[in-house]
Short mmCIF file of C-alpha atoms (C1' of nucleotides) in Angstrom, two decimals:
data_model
loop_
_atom_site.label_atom_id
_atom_site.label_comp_id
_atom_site.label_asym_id
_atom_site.label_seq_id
_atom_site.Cartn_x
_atom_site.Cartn_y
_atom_site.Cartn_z
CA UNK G 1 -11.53 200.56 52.76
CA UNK G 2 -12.44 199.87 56.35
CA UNK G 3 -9.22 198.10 57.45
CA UNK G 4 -6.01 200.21 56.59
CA UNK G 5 -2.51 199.60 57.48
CA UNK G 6 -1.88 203.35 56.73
CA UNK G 7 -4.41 204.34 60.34
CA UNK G 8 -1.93 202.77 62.45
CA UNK G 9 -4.49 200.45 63.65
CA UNK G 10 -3.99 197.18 60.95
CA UNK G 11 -6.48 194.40 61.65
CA UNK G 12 -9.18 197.23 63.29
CA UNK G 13 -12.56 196.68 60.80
CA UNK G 14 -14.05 199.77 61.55
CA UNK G 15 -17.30 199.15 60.06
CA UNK G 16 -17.49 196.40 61.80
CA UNK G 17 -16.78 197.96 64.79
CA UNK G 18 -19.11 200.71 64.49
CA UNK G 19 -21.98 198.15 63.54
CA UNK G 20 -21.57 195.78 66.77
CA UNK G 21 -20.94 198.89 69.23
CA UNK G 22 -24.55 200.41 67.59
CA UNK G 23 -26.56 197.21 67.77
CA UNK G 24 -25.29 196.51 71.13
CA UNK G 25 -26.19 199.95 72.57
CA UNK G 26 -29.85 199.71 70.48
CA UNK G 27 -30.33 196.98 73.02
CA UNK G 28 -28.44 198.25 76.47
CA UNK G 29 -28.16 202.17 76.47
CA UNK G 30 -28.87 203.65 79.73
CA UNK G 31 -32.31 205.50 80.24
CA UNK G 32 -30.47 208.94 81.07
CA UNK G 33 -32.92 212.15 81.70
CA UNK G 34 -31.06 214.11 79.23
CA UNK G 35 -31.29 211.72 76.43
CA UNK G 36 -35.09 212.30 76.15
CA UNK G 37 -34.79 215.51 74.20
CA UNK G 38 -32.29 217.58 72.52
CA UNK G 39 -32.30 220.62 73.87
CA UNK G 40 -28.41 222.17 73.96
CA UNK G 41 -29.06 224.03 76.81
CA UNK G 42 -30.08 220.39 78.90
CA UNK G 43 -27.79 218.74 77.04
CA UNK G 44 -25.17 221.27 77.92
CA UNK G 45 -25.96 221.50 81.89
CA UNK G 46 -25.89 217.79 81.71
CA UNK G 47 -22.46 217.49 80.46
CA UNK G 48 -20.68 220.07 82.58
CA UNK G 49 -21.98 218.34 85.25
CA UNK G 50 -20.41 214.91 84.38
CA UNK G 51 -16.98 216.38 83.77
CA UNK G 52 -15.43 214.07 86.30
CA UNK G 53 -18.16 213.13 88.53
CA UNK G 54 -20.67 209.71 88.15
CA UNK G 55 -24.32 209.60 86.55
CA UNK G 56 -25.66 208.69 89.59
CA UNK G 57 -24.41 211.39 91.79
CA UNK G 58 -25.29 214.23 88.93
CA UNK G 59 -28.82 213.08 87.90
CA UNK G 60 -31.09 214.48 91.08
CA UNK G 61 -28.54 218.02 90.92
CA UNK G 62 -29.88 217.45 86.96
CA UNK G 63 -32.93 218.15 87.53
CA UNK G 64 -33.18 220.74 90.49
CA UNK G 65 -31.03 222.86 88.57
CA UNK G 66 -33.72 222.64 85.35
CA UNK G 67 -36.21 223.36 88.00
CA UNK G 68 -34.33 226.46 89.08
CA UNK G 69 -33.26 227.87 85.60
CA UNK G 70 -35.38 226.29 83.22
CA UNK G 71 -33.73 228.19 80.44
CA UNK G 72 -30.22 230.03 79.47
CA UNK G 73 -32.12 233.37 80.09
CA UNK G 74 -33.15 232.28 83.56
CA UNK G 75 -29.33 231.03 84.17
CA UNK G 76 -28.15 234.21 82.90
CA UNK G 77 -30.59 236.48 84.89
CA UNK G 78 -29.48 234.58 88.33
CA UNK G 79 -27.06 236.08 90.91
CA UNK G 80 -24.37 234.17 91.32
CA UNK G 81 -25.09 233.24 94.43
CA UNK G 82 -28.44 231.39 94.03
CA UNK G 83 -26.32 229.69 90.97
CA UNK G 84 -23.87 228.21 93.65
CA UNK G 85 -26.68 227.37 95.76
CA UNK G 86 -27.45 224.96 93.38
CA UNK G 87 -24.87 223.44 93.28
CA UNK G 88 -23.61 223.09 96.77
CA UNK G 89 -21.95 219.75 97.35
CA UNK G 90 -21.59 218.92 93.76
CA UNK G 91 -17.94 220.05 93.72
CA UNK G 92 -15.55 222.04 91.48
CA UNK G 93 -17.46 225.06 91.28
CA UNK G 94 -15.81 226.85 88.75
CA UNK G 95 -17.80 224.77 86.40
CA UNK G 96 -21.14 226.67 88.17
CA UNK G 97 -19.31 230.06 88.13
CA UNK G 98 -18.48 229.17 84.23
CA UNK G 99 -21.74 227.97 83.12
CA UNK G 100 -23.15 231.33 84.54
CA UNK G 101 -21.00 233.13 82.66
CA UNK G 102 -21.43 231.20 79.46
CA UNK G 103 -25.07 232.11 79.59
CA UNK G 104 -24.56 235.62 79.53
CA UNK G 105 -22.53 235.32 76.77
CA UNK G 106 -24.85 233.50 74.62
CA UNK G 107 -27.49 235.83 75.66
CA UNK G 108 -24.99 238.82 74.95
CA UNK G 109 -23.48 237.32 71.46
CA UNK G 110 -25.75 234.56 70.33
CA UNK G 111 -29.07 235.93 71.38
CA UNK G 112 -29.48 233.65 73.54
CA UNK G 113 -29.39 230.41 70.91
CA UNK G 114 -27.11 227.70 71.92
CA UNK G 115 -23.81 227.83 69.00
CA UNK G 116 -23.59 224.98 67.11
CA UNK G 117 -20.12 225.57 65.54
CA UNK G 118 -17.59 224.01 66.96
CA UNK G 119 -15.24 226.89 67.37
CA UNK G 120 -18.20 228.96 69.06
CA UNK G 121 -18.69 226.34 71.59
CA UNK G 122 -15.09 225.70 72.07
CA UNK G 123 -14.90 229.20 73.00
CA UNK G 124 -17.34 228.76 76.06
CA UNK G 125 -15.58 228.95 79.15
CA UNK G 126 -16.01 225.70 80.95
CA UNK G 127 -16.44 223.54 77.76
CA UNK G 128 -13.23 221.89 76.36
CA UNK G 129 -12.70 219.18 73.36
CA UNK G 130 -14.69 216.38 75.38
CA UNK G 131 -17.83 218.50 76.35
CA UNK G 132 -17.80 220.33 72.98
CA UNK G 133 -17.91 216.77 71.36
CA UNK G 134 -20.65 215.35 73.60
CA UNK G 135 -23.08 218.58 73.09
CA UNK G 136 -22.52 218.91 69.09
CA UNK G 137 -22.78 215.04 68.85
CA UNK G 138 -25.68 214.55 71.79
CA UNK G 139 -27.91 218.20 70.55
CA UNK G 140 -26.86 218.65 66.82
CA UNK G 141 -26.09 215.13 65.36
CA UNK G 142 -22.82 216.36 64.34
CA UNK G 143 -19.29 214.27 63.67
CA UNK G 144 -17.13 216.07 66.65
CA UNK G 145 -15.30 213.33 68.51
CA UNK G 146 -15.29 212.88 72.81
CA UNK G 147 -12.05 211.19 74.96
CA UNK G 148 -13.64 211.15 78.69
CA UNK G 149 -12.50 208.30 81.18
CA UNK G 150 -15.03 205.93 79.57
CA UNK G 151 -13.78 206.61 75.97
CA UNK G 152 -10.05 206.37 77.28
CA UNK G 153 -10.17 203.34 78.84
CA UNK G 154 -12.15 201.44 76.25
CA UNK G 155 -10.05 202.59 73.73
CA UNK G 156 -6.69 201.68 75.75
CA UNK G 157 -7.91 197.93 76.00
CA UNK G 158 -8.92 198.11 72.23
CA UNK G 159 -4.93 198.82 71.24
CA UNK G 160 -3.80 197.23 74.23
CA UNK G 161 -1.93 200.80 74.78
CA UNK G 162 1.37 200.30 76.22
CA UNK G 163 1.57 203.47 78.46
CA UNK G 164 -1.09 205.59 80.47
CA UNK G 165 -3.55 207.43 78.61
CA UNK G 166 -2.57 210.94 79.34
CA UNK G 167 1.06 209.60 77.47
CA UNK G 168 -0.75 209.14 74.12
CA UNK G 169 -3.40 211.75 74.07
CA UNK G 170 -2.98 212.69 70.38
CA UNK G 171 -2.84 209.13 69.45
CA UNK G 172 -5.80 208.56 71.59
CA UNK G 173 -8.24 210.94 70.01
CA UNK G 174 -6.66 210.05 66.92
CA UNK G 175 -8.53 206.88 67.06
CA UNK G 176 -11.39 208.55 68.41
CA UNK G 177 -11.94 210.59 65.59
CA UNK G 178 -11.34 207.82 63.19
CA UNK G 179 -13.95 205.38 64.36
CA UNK G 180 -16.74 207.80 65.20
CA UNK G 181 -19.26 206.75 62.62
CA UNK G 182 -20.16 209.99 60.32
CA UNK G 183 -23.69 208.60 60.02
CA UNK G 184 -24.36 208.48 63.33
CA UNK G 185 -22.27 210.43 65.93
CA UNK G 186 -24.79 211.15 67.92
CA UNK G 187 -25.77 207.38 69.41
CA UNK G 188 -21.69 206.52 68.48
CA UNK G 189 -20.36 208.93 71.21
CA UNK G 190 -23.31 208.06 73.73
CA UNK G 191 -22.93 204.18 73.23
CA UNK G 192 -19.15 204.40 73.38
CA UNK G 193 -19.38 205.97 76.97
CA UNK G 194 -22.02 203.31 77.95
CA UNK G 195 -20.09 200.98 76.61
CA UNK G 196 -17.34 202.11 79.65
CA UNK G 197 -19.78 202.52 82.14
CA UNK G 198 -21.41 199.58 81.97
CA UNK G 199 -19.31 196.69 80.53
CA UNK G 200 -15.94 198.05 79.96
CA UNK G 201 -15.51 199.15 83.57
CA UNK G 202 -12.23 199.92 85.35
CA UNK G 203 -13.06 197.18 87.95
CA UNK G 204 -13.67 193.30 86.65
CA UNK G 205 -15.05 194.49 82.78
CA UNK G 206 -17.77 191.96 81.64
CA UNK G 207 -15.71 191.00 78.70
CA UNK G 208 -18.42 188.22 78.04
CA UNK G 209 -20.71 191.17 77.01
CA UNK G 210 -18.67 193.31 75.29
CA UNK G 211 -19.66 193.45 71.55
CA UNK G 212 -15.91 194.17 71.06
CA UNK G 213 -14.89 191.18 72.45
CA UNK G 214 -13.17 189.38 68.92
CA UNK G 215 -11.36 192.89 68.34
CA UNK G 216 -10.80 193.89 71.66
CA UNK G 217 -5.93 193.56 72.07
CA UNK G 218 -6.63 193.45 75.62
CA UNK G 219 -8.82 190.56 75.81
CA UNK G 220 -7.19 188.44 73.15
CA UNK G 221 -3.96 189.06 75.71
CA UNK G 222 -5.16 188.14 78.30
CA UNK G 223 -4.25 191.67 80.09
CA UNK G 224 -7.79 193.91 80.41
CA UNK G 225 -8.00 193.97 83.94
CA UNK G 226 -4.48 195.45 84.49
CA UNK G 227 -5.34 198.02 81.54
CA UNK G 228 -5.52 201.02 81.08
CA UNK G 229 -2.06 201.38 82.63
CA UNK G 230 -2.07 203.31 86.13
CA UNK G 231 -0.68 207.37 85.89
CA UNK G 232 1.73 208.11 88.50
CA UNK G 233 0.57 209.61 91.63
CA UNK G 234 2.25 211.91 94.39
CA UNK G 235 1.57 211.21 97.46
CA UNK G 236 -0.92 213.72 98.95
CA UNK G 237 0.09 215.94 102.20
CA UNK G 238 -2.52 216.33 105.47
CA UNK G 239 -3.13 219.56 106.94
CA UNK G 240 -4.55 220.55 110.10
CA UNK G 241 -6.68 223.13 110.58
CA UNK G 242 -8.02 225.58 112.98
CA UNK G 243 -11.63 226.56 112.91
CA UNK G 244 -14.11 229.35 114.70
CA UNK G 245 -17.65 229.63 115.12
CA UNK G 246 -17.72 232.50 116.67
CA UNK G 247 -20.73 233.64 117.82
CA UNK G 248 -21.69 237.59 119.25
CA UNK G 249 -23.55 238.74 121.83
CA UNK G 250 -26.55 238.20 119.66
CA UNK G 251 -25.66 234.62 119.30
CA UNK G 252 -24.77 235.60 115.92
CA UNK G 253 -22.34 233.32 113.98
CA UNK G 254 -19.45 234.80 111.72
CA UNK G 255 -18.74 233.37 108.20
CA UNK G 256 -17.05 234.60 105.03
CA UNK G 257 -16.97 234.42 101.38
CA UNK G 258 -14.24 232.86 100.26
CA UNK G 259 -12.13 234.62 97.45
CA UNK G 260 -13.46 233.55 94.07
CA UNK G 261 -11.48 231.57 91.28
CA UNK G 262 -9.83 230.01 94.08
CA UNK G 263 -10.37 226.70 95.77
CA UNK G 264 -14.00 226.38 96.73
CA UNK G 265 -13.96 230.06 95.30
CA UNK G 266 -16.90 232.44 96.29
CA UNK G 267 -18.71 229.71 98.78
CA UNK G 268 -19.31 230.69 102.61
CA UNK G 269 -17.19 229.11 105.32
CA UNK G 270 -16.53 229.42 109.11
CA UNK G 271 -13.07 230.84 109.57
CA UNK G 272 -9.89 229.40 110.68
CA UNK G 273 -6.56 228.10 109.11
CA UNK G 274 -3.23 226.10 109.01
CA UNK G 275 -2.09 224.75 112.31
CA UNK G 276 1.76 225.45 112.47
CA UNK G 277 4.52 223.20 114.09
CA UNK G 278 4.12 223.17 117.72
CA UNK G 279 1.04 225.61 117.82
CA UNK G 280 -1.96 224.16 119.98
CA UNK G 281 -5.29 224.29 118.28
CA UNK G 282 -6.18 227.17 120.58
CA UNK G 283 -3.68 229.35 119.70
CA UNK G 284 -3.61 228.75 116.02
CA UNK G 285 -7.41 229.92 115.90
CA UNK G 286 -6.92 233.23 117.72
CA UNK G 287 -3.97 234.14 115.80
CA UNK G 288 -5.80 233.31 112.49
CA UNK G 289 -9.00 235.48 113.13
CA UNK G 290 -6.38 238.03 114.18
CA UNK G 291 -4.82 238.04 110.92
CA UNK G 292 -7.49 237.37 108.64
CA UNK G 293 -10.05 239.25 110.37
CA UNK G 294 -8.60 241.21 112.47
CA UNK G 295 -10.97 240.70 115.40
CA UNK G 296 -10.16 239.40 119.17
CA UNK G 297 -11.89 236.51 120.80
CA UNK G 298 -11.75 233.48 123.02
CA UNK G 299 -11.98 230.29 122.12
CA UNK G 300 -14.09 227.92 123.62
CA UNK G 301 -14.90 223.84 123.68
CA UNK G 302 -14.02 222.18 121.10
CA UNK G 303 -17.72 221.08 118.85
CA UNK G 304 -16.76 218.78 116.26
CA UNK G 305 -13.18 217.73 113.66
CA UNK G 306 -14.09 216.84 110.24
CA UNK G 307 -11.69 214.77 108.35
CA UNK G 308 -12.05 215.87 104.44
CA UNK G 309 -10.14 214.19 101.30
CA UNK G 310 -9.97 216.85 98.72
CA UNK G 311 -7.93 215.77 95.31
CA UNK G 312 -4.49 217.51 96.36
CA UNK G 313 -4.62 217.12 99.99
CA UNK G 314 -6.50 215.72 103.36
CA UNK G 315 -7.57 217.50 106.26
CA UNK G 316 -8.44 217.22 109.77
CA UNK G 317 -11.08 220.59 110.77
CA UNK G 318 -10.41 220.59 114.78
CA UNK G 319 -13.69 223.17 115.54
CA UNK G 320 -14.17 225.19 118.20
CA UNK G 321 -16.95 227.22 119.58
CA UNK G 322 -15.46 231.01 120.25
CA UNK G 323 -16.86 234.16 121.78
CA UNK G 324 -16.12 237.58 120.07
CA UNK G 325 -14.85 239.53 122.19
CA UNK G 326 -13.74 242.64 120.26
CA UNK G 327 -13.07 244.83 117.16
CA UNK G 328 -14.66 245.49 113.85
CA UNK G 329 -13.82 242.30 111.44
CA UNK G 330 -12.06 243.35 108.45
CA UNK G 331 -12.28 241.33 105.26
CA UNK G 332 -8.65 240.27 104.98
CA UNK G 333 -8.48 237.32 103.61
CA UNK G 334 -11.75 237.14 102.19
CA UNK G 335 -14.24 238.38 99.88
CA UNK G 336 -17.17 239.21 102.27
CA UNK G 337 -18.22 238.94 106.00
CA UNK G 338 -21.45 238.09 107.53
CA UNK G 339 -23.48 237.95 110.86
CA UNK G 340 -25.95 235.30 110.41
CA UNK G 341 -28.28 233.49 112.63
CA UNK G 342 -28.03 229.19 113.07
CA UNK G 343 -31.37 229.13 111.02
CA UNK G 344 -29.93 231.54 108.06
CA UNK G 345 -27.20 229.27 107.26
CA UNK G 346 -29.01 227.08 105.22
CA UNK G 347 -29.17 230.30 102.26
CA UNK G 348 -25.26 230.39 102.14
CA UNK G 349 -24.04 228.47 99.93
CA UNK G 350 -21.23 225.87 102.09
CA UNK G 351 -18.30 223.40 100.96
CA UNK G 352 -19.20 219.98 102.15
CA UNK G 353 -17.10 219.59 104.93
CA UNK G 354 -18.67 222.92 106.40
CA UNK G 355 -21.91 221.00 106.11
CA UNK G 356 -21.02 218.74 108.64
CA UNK G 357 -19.95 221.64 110.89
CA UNK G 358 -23.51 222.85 110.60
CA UNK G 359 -24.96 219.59 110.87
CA UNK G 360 -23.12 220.00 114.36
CA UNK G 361 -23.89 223.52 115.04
CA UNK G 362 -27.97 222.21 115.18
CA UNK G 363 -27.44 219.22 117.36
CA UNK G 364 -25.64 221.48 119.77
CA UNK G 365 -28.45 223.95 119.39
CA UNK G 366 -31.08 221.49 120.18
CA UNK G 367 -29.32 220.02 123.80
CA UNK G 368 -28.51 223.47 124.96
"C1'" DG C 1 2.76 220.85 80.01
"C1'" DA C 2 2.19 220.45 84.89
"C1'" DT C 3 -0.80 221.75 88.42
"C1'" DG C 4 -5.12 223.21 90.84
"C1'" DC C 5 -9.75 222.24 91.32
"C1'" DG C 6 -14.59 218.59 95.08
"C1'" DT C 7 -16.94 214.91 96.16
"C1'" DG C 8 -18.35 210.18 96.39
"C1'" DG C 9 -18.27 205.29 95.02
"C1'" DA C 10 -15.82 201.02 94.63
"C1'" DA C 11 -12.34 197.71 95.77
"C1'" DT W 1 -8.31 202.63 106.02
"C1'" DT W 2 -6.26 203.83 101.87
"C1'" DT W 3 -6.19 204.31 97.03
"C1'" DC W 4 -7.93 205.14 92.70
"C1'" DC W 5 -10.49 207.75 89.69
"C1'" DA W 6 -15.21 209.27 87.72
"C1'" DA W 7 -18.93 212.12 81.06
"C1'" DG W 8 -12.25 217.50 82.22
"C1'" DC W 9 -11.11 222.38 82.07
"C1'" DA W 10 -8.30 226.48 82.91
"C1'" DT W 11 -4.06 228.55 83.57
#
DNA sequence: GATGCGTGGAA
DNA sequence: TTTCCAAGCAT
């Protein structure tokens, strides 16, 4: 019985459907490095780092971080540190700080086997529903379902879904469940998120290709392009911020560790903060080392602002070159406080828009 | 169940 | 330039 009127989904053939999405991605799947093998522990690295971030952005961080930890053991024996190093400029690092801690648990509980239940990898911190389903289905073959952007949006113009996708989650991986073909899950889930990433795209979808085409609700409507419908958005506030580089008589610079499990938790950054209502940039950066650090200082020319977009908010880092004048820093607001030289920075692991300051930092170095 | 969590590409 | 949103998860 491949077309019921008791799925809620009358008219969908999904033998058909699995058929033409399987023969289409026999002919146009993506060369990927982690499709090569199936090793969980690649295929698991690989998947954490596409949780919300692009192929092309994750596959050279892919394979330095295989270089680095070749294995869970080697992930597991790693400071944390080195573990952030790695992934500096990748973004939400609690997915690094996770998979860490993952690995010492299967080291600790699984002897240091990848689980292949679905409960056990469920329990994984870092891996929900969509990254359980891709590494059971991608390393073990096995009939666990995936909803990712790619699978969302295909899936909305297949039912021509009325409302945005996070409004019919249940009904959404309803469907996903019930066409992923038992037989074979493992090239199912892989060629439905090609099948988004290279035809069904957000942008202009090359409905001409699509092996979905004659079954597709959006198409036959008319409507693709202005589905999946858009979620609502909140506008997103600026801040302006004060920073320090504030060097010592050594020509030391100061930097802290930032607290961790919070934003950009446990990565190294030059001091500063908020910019109040009718505070000059000058003022706002003494009183912030003040308070978070609890040293004096004077601050100097201005080196550099770097305008950052995070998810939640923009800001503008106005940066200025300080001299420490005196006190012992305290770690106030932070987790840890160093003294490092210009050429040690490079070891700390830095947020991307504290890259640029340092980018700065060594053109200044070289004129003066 | 709403919100916090990075960065970069595309339009 | 601005806006949207990518192989989502945790709290």
């Amino acid at each position: 019985m491949a077309c019921s009127e008791t799925t809620g989904w009358p008219g969908l053939d999904i033998v058909e459907l699995r058929q033409l999405l399987l023969s289409w991605y026999q002919k146009h799947h993506r060369d990927l490095p982690w499709r090569n093998q199936r090793n969980p522990y690649y295929i698991w690295v690989s998947e954490v780092m596409l949780q919300q971030t692009q192929v092309a952005t994750v596959i050279p961080y892919f394979h330095r971080w295989l270089e680095r930890f070749p294995t869970i053991d080697d992930l597991a024996q790693a400071e944390l540190q080195p573990v952030l190093k790695a992934w500096e400029g990748l973004g939400y690092y609690a997915r690094a700080r996770n998979l860490h801690k993952a690995a010492k648990l299967i080291i600790k509980n699984y002897n240091g086997f990848f689980p292949n239940s679905l409960a056990e990898v469920l329990s994984l911190p870092g891996i929900g529903r969509t990254t359980a389903g891709g590494i059971l289905s991608a390393a073990f073959n096995q009939p666990v379902s995936i909803l990712d952007g790619n699978v969302k949006r295909v899936l909305s113009r297949l039912i021509a879904l009325s409302v945005p996708p996070s409004q019919a989650l249940p009904q959404l991986w309803a469907l996903s469940d019930h066409i992923l073909d038992p037989d074979n899950p493992r090239d199912f889930n892989q060629a439905l998120m090609d099948l988004g990433a290279t035809v069904c795209t957000r942008a202009n979808p090359k409905c001409d290709q699509c092996p979905w085409q004659g079954y597709c609700q959006a198409y036959n409507k008319g409507i693709q392009s202005r589905l999946p419908m858009r979620e609502e958005s909140t506008p997103i506030p600026h801040k302006r911020i004060g920073v320090a580089v504030i060097y010592n008589h050594q020509e030391e610079i100061l930097i802290d560790r930032r607290p961790t499990d919070k934003l950009l938790g446990g990565l190294w950054e030059f001091p500063g903060g908020k910019i109040e209502a009718d505070e000059t940039v000058s003022d706002c950066i003494k009183r912030e080392i003040l308070e978070e650090l609890a040293i004096e200082i004077e601050v100097g020319e201005h080196i550099i602002t770097v305008d950052h977009a995070y998810t939640h908010f923009r800001v503008s880092l106005f940066v200025h070159a300080c001299r420490y004048l005196g006190g012992e820093p305290q770690p106030i607001g932070c987790e840890e406080i160093r003294w490092v030289k210009l050429d040690e920075l490079d070891q700390f692991p830095f947020p991307k828009a504290n890259i640029k300051i340092i980018e700065a930092l060594k053109e200044r170095h070289k004129k003066t």
